[in-house]
XYZ file of C-alpha atoms in Angstrom:
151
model
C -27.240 -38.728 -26.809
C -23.911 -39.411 -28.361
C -24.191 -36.273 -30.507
C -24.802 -34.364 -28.012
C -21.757 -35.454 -25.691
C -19.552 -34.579 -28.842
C -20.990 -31.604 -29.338
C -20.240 -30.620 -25.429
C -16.890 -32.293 -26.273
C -15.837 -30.136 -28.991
C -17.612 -26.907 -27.029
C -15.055 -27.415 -24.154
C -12.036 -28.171 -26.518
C -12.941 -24.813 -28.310
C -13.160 -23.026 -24.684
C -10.439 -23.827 -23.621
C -8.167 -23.161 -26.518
C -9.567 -19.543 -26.953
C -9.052 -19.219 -23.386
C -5.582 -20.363 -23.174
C -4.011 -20.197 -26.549
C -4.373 -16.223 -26.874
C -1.300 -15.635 -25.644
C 1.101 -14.020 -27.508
C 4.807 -12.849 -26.907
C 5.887 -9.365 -27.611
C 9.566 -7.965 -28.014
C 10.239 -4.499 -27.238
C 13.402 -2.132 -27.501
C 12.536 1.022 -25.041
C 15.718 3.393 -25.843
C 16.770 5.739 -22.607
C 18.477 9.051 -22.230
C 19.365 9.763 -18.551
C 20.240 13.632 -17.101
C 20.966 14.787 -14.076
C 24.409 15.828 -11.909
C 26.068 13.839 -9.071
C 26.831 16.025 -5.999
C 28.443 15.831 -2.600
C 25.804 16.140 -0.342
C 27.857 17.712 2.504
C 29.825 19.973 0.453
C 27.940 20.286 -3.106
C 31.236 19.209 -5.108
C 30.335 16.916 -8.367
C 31.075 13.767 -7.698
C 33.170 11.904 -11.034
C 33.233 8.512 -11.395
C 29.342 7.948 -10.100
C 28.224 4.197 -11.716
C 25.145 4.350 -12.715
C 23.085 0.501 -12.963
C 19.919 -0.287 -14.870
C 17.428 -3.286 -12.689
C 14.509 -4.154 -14.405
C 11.783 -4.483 -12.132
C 8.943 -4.172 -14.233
C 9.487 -4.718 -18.124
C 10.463 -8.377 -18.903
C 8.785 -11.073 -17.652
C 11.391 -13.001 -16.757
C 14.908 -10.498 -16.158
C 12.411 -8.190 -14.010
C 12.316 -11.139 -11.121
C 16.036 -11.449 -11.303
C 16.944 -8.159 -10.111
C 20.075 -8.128 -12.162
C 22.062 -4.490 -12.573
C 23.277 -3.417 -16.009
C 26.002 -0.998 -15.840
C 24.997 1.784 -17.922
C 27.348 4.608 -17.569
C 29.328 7.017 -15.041
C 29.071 10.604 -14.072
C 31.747 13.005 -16.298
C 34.176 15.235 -14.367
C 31.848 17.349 -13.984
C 29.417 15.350 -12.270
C 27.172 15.283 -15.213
C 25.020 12.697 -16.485
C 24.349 12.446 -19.884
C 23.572 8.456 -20.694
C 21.833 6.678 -23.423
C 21.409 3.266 -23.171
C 18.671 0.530 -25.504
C 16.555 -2.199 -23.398
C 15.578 -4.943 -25.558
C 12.902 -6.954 -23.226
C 10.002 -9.264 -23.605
C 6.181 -10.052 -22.721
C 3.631 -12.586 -22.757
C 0.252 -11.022 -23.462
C -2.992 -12.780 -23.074
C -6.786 -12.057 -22.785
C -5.789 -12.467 -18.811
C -3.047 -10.085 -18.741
C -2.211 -6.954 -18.423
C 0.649 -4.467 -19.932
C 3.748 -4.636 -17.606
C 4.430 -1.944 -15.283
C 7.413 -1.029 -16.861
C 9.524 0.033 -13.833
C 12.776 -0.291 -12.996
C 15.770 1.009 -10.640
C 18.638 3.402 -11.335
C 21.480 2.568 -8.667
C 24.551 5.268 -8.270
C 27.580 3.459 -7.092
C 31.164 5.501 -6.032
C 33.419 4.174 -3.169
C 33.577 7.006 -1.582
C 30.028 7.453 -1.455
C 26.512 5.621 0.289
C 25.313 3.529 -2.757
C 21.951 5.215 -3.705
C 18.827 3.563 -5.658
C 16.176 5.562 -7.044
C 12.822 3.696 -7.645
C 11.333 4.793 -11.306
C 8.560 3.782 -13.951
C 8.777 5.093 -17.484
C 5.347 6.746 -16.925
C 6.652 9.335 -14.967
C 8.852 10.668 -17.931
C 8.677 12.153 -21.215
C 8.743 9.777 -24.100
C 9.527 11.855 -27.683
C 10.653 9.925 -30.432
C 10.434 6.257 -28.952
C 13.422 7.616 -26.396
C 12.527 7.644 -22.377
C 13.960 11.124 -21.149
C 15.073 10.066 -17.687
C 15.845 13.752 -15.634
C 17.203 12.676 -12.538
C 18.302 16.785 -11.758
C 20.676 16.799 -8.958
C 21.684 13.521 -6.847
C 23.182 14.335 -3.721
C 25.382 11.590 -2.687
C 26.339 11.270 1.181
C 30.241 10.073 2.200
C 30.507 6.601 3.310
C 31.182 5.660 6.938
C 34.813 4.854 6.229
C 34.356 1.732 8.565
C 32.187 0.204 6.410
C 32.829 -1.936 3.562
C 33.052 -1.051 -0.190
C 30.621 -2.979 -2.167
């Protein structure tokens, strides 16, 4: 009898570690290029100056529920955007759990301009040579009221 409640002891300790102590923390570096031009949308000028802003929504486990922008680079005279930028950013992975979504947000900020943010996930893109080819094409921005306030 005593045997036996070891036994079913040792059965649950052995449960309960495989079921919980799988988990394992992963670091990753995801390395992005980001295209595209910054227009005017009422007159089709290039806008200079756009900020661009990296939120992690969907990568690390714990900066994702922040919601914190990185700045990551501006639109060239030209409108142009031609950005590369690394993510370094962490996961816990268990029997339980799944890979994270890996999305995120790319803001445009200019004060003349309505901010703009553009929902994304990596899947959507290209990937060649461990480097996320963001193509935004053409962003049309639209002129801020100029009664409201710059952010």
């Amino acid at each position: 009898d005593y045997r036996m409640i070891q036994r079913r002891f040792w059965l649950c300790m052995l449960m309960t570690l495989l079921l919980f102590g799988c988990s394992t923390h992963f670091e990753y570096l995801s390395n992005f290029r980001i295209q595209g031009e910054v227009i005017a949308q009422e007159s089709g000028v290039p806008v200079q100056g756009a900020v661009v802003f990296f939120t992690d929504t969907g990568f690390d486990y714990v900066r994702s529920k922040n919601m914190n922008a990185q700045r990551v680079g501006q639109s060239d005279s030209g409108g142009k955007l031609s950005l590369k930028f690394d993510y370094f950013w962490g996961e816990n992975k268990s029997i339980f759990t799944g890979s994270s979504p890996q999305t995120f947000i790319l803001s445009l900020e200019h004060p003349a301009y309505q901010p703009m943010k553009i929902p994304l996930r990596t899947t959507d893109f290209p990937a060649t040579s461990n480097e996320i080819q963001v193509n935004l094409g053409i962003v049309k921005l639209t002129t801020r009221d100029p009664t409201s306030p710059v952010r």
